[in-house]
C-alpha positions as a Markdown table, in Angstrom:
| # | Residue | x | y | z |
|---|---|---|---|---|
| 1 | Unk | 0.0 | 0.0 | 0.0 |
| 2 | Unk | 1.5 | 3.6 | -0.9 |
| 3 | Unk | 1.3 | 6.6 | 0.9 |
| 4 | Unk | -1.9 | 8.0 | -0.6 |
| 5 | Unk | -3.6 | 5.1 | -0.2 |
| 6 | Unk | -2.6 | 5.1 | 3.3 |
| 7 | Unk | -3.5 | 8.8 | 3.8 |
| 8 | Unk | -7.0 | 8.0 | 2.4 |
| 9 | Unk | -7.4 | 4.8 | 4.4 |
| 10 | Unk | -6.6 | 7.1 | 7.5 |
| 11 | Unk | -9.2 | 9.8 | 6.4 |
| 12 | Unk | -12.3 | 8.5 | 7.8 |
| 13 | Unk | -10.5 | 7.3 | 11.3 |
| 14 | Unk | -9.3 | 10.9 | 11.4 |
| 15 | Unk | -12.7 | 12.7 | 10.2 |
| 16 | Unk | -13.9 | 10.5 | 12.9 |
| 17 | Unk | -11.6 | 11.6 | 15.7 |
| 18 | Unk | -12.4 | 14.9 | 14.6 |
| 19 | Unk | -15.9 | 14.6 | 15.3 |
| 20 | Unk | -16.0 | 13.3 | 18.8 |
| 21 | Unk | -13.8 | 15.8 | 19.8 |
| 22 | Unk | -15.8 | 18.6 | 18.2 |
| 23 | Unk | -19.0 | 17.3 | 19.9 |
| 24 | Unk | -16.7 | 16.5 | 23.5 |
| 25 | Unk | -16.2 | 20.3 | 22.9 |
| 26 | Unk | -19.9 | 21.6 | 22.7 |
| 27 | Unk | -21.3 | 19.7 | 25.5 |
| 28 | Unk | -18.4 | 21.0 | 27.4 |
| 29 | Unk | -19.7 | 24.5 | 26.5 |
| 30 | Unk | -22.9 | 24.1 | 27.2 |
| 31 | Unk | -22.3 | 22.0 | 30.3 |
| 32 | Unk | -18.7 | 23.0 | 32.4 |
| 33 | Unk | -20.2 | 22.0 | 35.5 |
| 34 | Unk | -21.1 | 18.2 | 34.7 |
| 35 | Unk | -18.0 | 17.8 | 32.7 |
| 36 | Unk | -16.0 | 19.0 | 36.0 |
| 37 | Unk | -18.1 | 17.1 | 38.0 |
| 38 | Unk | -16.9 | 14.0 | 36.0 |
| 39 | Unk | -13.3 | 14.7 | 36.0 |
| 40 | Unk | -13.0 | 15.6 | 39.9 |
| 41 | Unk | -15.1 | 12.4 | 40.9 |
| 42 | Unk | -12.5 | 10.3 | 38.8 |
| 43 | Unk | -9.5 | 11.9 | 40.6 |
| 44 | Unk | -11.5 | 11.6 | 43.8 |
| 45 | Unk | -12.3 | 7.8 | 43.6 |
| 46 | Unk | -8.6 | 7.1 | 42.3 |
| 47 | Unk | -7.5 | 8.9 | 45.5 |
| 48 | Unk | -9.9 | 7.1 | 47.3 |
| 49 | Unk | -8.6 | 3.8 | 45.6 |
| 50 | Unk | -5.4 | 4.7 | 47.1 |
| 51 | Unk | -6.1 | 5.6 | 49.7 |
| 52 | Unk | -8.3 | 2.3 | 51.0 |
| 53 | Unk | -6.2 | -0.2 | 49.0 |
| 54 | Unk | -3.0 | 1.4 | 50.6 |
| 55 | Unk | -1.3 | 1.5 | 47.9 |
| 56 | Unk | 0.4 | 5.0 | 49.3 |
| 57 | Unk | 2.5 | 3.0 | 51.6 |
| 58 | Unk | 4.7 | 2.1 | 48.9 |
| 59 | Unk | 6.3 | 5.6 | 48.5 |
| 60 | Unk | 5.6 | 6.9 | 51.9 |
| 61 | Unk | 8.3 | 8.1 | 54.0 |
| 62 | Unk | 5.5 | 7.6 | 57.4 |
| 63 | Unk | 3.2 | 4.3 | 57.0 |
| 64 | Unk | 1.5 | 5.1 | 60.2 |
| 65 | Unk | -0.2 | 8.4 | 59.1 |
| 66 | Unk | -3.8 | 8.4 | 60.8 |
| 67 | Unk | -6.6 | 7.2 | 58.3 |
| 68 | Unk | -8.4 | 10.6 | 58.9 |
| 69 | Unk | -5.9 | 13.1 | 57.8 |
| 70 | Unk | -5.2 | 10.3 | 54.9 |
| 71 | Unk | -8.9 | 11.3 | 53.8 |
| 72 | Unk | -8.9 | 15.1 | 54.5 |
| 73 | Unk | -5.5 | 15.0 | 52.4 |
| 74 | Unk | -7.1 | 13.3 | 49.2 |
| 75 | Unk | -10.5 | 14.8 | 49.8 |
| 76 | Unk | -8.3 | 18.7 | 49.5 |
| 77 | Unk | -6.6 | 17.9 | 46.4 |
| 78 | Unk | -9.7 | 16.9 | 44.6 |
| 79 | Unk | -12.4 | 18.6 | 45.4 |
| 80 | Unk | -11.3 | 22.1 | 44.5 |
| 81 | Unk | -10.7 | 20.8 | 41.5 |
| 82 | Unk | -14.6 | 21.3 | 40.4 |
| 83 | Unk | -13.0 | 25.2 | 40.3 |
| 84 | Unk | -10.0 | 24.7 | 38.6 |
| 85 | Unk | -10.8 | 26.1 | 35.2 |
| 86 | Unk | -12.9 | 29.3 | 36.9 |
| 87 | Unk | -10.4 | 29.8 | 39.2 |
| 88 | Unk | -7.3 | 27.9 | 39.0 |
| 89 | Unk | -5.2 | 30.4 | 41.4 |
| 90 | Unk | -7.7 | 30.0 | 43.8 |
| 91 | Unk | -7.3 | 26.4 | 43.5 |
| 92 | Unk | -3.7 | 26.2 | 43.5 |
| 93 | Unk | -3.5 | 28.5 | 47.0 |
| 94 | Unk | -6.5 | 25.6 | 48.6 |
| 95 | Unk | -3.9 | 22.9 | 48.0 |
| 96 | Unk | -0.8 | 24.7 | 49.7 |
| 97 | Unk | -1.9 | 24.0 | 52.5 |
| 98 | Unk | -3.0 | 20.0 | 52.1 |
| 99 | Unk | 0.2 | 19.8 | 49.8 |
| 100 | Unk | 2.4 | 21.1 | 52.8 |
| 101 | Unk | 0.7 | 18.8 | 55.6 |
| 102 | Unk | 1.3 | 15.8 | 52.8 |
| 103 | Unk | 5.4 | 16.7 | 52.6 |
| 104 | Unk | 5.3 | 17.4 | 56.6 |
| 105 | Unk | 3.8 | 13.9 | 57.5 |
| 106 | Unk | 5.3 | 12.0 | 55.1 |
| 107 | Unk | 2.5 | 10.3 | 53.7 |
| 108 | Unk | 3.7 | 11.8 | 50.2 |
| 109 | Unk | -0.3 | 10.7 | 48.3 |
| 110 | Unk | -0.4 | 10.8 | 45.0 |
| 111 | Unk | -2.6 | 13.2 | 44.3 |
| 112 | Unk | -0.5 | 16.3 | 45.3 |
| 113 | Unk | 0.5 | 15.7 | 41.7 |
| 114 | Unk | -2.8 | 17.1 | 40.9 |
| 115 | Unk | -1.4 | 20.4 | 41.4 |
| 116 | Unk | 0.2 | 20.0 | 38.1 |
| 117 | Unk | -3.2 | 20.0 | 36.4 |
| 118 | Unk | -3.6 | 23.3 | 38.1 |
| 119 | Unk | -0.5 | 24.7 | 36.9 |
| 120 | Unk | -1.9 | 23.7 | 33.6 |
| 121 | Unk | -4.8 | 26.0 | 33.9 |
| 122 | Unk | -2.7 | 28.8 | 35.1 |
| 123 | Unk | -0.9 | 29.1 | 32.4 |
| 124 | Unk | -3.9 | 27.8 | 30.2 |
| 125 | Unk | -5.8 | 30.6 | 31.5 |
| 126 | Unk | -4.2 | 33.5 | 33.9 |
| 127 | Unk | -1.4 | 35.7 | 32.7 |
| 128 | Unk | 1.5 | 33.9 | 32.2 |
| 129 | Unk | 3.1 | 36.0 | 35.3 |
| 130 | Unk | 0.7 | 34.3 | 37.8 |
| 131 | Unk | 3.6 | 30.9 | 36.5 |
| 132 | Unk | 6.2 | 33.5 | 39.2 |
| 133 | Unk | 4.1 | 32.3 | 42.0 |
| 134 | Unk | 2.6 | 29.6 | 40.9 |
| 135 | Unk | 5.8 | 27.7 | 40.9 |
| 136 | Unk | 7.7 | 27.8 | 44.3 |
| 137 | Unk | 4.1 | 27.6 | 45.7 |
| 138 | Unk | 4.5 | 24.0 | 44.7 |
| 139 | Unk | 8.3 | 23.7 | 45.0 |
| 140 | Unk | 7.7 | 24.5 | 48.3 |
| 141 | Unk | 6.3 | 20.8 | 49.7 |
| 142 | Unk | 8.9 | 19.1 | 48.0 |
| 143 | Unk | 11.5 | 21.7 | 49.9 |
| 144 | Unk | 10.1 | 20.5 | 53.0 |
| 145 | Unk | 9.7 | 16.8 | 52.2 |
| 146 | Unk | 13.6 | 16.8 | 51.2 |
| 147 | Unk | 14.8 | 18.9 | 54.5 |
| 148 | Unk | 12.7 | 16.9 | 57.1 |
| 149 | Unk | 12.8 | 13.0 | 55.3 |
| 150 | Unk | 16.0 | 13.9 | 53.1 |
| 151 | Unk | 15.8 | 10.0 | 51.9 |
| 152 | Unk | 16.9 | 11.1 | 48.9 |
| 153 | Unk | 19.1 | 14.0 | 47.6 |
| 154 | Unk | 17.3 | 17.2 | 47.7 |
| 155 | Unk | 18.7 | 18.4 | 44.6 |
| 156 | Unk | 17.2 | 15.7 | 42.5 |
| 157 | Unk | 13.8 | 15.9 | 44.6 |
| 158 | Unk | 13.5 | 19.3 | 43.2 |
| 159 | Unk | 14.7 | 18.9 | 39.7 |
| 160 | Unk | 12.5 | 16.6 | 38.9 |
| 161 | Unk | 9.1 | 18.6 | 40.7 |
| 162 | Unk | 10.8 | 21.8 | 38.6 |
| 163 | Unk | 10.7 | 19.5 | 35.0 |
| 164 | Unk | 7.5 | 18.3 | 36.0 |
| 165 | Unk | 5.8 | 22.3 | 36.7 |
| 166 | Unk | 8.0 | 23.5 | 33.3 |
| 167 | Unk | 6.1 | 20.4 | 31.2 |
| 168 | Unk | 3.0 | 21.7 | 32.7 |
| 169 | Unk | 3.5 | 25.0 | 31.8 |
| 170 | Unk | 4.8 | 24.6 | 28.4 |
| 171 | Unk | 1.6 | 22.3 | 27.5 |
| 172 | Unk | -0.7 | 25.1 | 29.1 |
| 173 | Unk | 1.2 | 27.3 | 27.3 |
| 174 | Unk | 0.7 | 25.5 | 23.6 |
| 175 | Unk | -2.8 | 25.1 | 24.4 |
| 176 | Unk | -3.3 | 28.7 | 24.8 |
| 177 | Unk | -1.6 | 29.5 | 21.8 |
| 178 | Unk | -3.1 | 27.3 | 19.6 |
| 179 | Unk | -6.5 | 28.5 | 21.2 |
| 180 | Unk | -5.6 | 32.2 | 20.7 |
| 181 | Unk | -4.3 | 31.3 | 16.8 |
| 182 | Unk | -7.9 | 29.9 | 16.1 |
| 183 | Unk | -10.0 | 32.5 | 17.9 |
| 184 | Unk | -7.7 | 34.6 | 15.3 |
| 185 | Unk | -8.6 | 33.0 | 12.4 |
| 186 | Unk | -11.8 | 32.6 | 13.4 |
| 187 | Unk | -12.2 | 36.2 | 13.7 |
| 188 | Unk | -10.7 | 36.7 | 11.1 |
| 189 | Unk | -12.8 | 34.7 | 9.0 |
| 190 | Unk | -16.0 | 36.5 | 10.6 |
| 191 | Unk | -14.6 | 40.0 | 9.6 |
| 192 | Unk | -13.7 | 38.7 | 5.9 |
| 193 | Unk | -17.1 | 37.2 | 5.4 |
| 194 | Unk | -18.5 | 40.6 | 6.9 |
| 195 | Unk | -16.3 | 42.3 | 4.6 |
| 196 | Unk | -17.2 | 39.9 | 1.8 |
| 197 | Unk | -21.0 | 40.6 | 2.4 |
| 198 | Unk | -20.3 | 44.6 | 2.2 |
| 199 | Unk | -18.4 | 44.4 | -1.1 |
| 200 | Unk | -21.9 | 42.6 | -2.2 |
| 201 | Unk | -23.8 | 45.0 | -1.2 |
| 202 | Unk | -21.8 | 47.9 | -2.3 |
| 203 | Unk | -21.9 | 46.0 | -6.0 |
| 204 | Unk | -25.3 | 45.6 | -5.7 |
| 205 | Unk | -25.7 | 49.5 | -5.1 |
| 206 | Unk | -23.6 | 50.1 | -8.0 |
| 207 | Unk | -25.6 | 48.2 | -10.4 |
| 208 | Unk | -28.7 | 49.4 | -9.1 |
| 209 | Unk | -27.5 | 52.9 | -9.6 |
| 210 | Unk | -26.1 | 52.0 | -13.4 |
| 211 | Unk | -29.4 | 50.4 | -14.3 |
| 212 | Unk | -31.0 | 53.2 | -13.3 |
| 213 | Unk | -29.0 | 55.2 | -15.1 |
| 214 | Unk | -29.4 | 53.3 | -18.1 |
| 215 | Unk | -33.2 | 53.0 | -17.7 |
| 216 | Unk | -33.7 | 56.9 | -17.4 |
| 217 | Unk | -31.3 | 57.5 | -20.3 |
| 218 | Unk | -33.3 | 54.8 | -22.5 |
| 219 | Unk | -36.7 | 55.8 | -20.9 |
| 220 | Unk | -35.9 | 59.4 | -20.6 |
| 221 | Unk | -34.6 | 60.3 | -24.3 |
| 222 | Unk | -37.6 | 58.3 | -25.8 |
| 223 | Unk | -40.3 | 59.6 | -24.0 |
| 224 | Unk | -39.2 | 63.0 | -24.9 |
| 225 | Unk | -39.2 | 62.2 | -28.5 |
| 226 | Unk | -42.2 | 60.3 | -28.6 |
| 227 | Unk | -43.5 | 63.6 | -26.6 |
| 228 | Unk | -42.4 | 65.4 | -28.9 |
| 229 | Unk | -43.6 | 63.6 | -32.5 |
| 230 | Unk | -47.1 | 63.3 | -30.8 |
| 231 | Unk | -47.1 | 67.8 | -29.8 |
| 232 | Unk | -45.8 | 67.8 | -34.1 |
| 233 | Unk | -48.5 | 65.4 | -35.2 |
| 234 | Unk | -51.4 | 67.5 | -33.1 |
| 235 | Unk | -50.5 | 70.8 | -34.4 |
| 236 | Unk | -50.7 | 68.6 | -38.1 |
| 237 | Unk | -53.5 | 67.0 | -37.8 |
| 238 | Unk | -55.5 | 69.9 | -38.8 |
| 239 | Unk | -53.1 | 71.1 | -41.7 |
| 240 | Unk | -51.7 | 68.3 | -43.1 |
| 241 | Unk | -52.9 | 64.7 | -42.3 |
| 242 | Unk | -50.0 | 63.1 | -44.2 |
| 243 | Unk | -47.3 | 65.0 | -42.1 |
| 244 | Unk | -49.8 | 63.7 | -38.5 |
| 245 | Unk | -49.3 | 59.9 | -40.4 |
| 246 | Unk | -45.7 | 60.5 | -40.2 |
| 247 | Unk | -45.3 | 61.5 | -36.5 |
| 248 | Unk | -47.8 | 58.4 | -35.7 |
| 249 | Unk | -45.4 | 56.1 | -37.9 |
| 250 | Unk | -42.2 | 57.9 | -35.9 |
| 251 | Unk | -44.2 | 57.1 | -32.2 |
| 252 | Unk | -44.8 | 54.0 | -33.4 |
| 253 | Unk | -41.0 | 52.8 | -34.3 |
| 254 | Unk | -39.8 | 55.0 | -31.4 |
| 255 | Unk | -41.7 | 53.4 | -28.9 |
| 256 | Unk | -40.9 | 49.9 | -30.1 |
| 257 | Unk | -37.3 | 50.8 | -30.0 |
| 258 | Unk | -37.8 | 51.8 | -26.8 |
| 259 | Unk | -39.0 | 48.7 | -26.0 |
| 260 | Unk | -36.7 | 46.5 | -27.3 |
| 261 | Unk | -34.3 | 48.4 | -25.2 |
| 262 | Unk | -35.8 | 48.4 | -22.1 |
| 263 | Unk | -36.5 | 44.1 | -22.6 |
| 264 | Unk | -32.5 | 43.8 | -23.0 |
| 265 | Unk | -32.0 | 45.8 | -19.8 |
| 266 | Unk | -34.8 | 44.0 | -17.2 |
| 267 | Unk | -33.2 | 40.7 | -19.2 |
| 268 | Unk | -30.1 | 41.0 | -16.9 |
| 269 | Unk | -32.5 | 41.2 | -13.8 |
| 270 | Unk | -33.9 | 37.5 | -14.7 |
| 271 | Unk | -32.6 | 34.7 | -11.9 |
| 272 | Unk | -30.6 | 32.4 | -13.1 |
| 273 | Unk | -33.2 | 29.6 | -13.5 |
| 274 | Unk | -35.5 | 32.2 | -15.7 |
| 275 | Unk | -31.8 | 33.2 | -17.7 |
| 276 | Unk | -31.4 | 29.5 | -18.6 |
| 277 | Unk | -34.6 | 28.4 | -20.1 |
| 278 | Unk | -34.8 | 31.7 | -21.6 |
| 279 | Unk | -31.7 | 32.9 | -22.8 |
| 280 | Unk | -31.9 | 37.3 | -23.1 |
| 281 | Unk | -31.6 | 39.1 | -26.2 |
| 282 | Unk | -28.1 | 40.4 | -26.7 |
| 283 | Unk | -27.4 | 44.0 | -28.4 |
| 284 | Unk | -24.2 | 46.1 | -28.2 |
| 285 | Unk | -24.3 | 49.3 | -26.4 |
| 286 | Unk | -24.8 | 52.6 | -28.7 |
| 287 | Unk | -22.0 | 54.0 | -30.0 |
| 288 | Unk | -21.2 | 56.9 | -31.8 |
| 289 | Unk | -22.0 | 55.0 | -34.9 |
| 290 | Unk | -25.3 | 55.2 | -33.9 |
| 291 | Unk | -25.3 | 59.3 | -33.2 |
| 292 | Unk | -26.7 | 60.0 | -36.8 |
| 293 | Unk | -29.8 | 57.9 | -35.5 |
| 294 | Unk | -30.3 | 59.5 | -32.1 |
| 295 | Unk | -30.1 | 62.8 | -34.0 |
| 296 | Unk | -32.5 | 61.8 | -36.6 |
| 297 | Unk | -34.9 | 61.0 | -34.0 |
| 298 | Unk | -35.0 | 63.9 | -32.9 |
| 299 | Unk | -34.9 | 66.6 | -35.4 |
| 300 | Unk | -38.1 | 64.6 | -36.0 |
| 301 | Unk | -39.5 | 65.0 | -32.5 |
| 302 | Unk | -39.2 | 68.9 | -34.1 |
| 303 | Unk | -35.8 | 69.6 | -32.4 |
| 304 | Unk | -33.5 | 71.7 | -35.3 |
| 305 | Unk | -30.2 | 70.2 | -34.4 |
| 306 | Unk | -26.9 | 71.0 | -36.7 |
| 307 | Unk | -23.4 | 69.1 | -35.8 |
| 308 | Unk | -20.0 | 69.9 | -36.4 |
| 309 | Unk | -17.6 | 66.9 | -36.0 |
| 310 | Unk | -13.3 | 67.8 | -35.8 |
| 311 | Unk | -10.5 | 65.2 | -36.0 |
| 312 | Unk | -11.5 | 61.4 | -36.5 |
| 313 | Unk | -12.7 | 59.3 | -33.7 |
| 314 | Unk | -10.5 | 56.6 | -31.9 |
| 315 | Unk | -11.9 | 56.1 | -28.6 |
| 316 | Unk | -12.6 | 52.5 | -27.4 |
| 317 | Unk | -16.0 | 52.0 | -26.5 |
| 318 | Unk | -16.8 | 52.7 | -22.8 |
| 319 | Unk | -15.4 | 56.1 | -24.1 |
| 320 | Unk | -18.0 | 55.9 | -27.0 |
| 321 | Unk | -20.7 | 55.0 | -24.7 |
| 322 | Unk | -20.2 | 58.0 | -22.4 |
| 323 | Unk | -20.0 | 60.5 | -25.5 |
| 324 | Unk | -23.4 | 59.2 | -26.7 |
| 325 | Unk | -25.1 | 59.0 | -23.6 |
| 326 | Unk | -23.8 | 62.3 | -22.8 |
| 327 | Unk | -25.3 | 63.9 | -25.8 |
| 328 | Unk | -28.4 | 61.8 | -25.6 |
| 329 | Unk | -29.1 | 63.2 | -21.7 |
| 330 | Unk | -28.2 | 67.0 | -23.3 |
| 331 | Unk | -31.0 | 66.4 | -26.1 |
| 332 | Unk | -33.3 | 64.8 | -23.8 |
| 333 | Unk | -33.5 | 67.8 | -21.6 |
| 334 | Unk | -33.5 | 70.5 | -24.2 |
| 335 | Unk | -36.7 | 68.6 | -25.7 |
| 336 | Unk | -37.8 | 68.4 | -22.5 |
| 337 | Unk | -37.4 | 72.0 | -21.2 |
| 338 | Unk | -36.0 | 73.9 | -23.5 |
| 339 | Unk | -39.0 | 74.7 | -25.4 |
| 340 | Unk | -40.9 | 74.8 | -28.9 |
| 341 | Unk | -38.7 | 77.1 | -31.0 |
| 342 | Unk | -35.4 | 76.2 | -29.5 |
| 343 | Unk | -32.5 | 75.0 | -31.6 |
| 344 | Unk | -29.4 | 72.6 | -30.7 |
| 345 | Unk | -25.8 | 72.1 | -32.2 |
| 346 | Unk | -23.4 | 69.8 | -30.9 |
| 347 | Unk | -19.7 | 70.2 | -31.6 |
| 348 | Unk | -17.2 | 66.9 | -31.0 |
| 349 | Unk | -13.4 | 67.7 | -31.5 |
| 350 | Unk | -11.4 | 64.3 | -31.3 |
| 351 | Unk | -7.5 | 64.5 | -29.9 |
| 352 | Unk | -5.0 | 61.5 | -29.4 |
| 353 | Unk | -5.3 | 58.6 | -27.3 |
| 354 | Unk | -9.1 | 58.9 | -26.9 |
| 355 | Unk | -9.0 | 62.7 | -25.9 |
| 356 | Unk | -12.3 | 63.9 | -26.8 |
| 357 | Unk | -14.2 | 67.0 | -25.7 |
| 358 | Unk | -17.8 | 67.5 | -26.7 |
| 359 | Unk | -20.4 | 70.7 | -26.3 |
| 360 | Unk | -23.8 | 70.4 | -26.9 |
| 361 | Unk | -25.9 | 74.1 | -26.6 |
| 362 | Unk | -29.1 | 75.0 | -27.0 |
| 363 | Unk | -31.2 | 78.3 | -27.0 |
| 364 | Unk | -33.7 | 77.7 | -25.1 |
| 365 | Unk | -35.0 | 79.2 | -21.5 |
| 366 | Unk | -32.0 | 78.3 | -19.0 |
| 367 | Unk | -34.3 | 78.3 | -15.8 |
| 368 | Unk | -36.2 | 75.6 | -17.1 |
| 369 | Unk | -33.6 | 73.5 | -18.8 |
| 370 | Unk | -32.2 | 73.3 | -15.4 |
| 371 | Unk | -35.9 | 72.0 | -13.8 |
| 372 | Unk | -34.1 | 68.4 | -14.2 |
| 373 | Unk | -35.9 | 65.0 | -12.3 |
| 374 | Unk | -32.3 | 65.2 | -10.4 |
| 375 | Unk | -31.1 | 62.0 | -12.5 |
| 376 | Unk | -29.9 | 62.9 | -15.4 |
| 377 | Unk | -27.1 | 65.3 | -14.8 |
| 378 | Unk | -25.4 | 63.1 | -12.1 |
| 379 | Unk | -25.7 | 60.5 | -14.3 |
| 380 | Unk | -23.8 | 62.1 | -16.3 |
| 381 | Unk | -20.9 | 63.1 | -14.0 |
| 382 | Unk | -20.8 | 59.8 | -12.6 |
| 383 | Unk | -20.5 | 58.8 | -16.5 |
| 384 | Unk | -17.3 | 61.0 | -17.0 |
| 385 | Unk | -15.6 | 60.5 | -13.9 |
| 386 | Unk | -15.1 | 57.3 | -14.8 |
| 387 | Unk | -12.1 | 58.3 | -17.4 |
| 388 | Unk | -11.2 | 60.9 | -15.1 |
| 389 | Unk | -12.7 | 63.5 | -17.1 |
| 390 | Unk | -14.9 | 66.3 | -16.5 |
| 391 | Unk | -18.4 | 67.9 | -17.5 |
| 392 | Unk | -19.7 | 71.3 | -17.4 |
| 393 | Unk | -23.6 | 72.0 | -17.6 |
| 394 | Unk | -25.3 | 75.2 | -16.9 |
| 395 | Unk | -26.3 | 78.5 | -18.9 |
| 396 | Unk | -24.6 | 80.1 | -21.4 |
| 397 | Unk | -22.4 | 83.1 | -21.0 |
| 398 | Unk | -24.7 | 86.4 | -21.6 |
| 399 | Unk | -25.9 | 88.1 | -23.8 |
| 400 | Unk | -26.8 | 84.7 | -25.3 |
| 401 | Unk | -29.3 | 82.5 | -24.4 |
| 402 | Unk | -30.1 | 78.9 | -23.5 |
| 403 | Unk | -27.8 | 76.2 | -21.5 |
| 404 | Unk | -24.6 | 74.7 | -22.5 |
| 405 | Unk | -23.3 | 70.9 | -21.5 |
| 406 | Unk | -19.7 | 70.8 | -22.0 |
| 407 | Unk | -17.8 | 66.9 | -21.4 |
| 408 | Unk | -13.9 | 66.7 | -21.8 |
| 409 | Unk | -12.6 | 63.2 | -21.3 |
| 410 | Unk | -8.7 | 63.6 | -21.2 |
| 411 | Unk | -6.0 | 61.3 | -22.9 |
| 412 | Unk | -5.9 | 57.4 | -21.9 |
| 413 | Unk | -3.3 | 56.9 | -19.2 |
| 414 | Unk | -0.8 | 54.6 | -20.2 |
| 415 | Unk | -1.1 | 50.5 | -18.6 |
């Protein structure tokens, strides 16, 4: 058998172990007091054990200690131990006293090596300065038991109480660190899936705010034109019924584009399952291939609008996208505001490396081309700070008249 085959004989053995102890763990959360009670009645019956079976005569320097101090001795280095993790100092300073009586009498029980289960918890637990203490508080017995029995050399008496506190210590010690390393990761883990939920929500914001964006540019700019064909075709109707068929022909297309549009964008909003059996429509996004239409549109809506066009274009299309939608928005809200005899002109000067500066004017009434639904010109900001570029929208210098939307979108930086 080879090593992986080993490793994946040993996985379920392993998964296993890992199991028990994870549910040992819980019940010892949810119940400290029962799983103490069990571990000091073990230590108290094998005390007991020794303590009716006589088996502590075999290492005691006095055989003839009196039966009732024999019990009071194993009774105080067990019991206390119901406290040891809540308060293992206090636990540790209880069996001083029992531990000192043990050295002094030379009965020497076992259990005074109980007090290394407390040093444990000490440094399991405390600050590791309570181990200054801690130690020659149970050095101290074994002092004693040396000076007064002195059977055998005192040095080697305490050496070997001193290696058994340091093991102690050092496994408390691991314990605790390995504890704190999880509770870090743990934590961390928390904060990362915390931070993990924000990013979500934050993305979810954004794409809220972009489909709205894209919705009020698409809703927006058609509306106005189809408000606008339908205010031509009434003021036709009376005059000239072929010129009304037109503007009815123009709602008509208009509205369907409109539509079209609109199906593409609540396409992305599907869930997954609806996306799968039925699959969305795909279109590019407008760019400024598509400006002679969006102009078309509306100088039919009854918007005169005359375009001047420097340098060739080279922009990559996000950079497209922006100019159109920019010059859509500008359109929208002088055929929304600007009024009947207003006229527009739109002038796009092309530089290097996608450097492009567009300004769109009109000569309508500026207080009400500013009455905007609040949407349209952040849109557009948030539109051009995404190339690091800026816009400019507000009223034309005096004497003339009307509003002005200015959009520079500087060179691309360099990858």
């Amino acid at each position: 058998m080879d090593a992986v085959t080993e490793d994946r004989a040993a996985e379920p053995l392993t998964e296993y172990t890992q199991r028990i102890n994870r549910r040992v763990r819980a019940f010892d959360r949810h119940h400290p007091m029962l799983w103490d009670l069990h571990l000091a009645g073990f230590w108290l019956t094998a005390a007991l054990i020794d303590y009716v079976g006589g088996g502590w005569r075999s290492i005691a320097h006095n055989p003839d200690v009196p039966g009732w101090l024999l019990l009071s001795l194993s009774l105080g280095f067990t019991v206390p131990l119901l406290w040891r993790r809540s308060h293992p100092g206090a636990v540790l300073l209880t069996m001083a006293p029992f531990a000192l009586v043990n050295a002094w009498t030379g009965a020497i029980l076992q259990a005074a090596m109980l007090q290394l289960l407390v040093v444990f918890h000490i440094a399991l637990r405390l600050p590791l300065r309570a181990l200054y203490w801690s130690t020659p508080l149970v050095l101290t017995p074994v002092v004693v038991s040396a000076l007064r029995h002195g059977e055998q050399p005192w040095d080697q008496q305490i050496g070997a109480q001193l290696m058994s506190i340091t093991v102690a210590a050092l496994i408390g010690v691991t314990v605790r660190t390995r504890r704190n390393y999880t509770v870090a990761l743990e934590d961390r883990a928390r904060r990362l899936e915390i931070e993990r939920d924000q990013q979500a929500q934050l993305a979810a914001a954004a794409e809220r705010a972009r489909i709205a964006r894209e919705m009020h540019d698409i809703i927006g700019h058609n509306l106005s034109v189809i408000t606008g064909l339908a205010d031509g075709g009434r003021y036709a109707a009376g005059k000239s019924p072929e010129r009304a068929a037109q503007a009815l022909d123009a709602i008509a297309t208009t509205s369907r584009q409109a539509l079209g549009e609109l199906r593409r964008l609540l396409d992305v909003l599907r869930d997954e399952g609806t996306a799968a059996a039925h699959p969305a429509e795909l279109a590019p996004q407008p760019a400024l291939t598509d400006l002679d239409q969006l102009i078309d549109g509306v100088r039919n809506a009854g918007l005169p609008v005359h375009t001047t066009v420097e340098g060739r274009t080279t922009l990559p299309p996000g950079r497209q996208l922006t100019v159109y939608r920019v010059i859509q928005e500008a359109l929208t809200n002088t055929l929304k505001h600007a009024g009947p005899d207003a006229t527009s002109e739109i002038a796009i000067a092309y530089g290097d490396k996608g450097a492009v500066t567009v300004t769109v004017t009109d000569t309508g009434t500026p207080t009400t081309a500013a009455a905007s639904d609040g949407r349209g010109l952040p849109g557009m900001r948030e539109r051009t700070a995404l190339y690091g570029g800026t816009l400019e929208a507000g009223p034309r210098p005096r004497p003339e008249q009307g509003w002005r939307v200015r959009l520079h979108l500087p060179e691309e930086s360099p990858q």
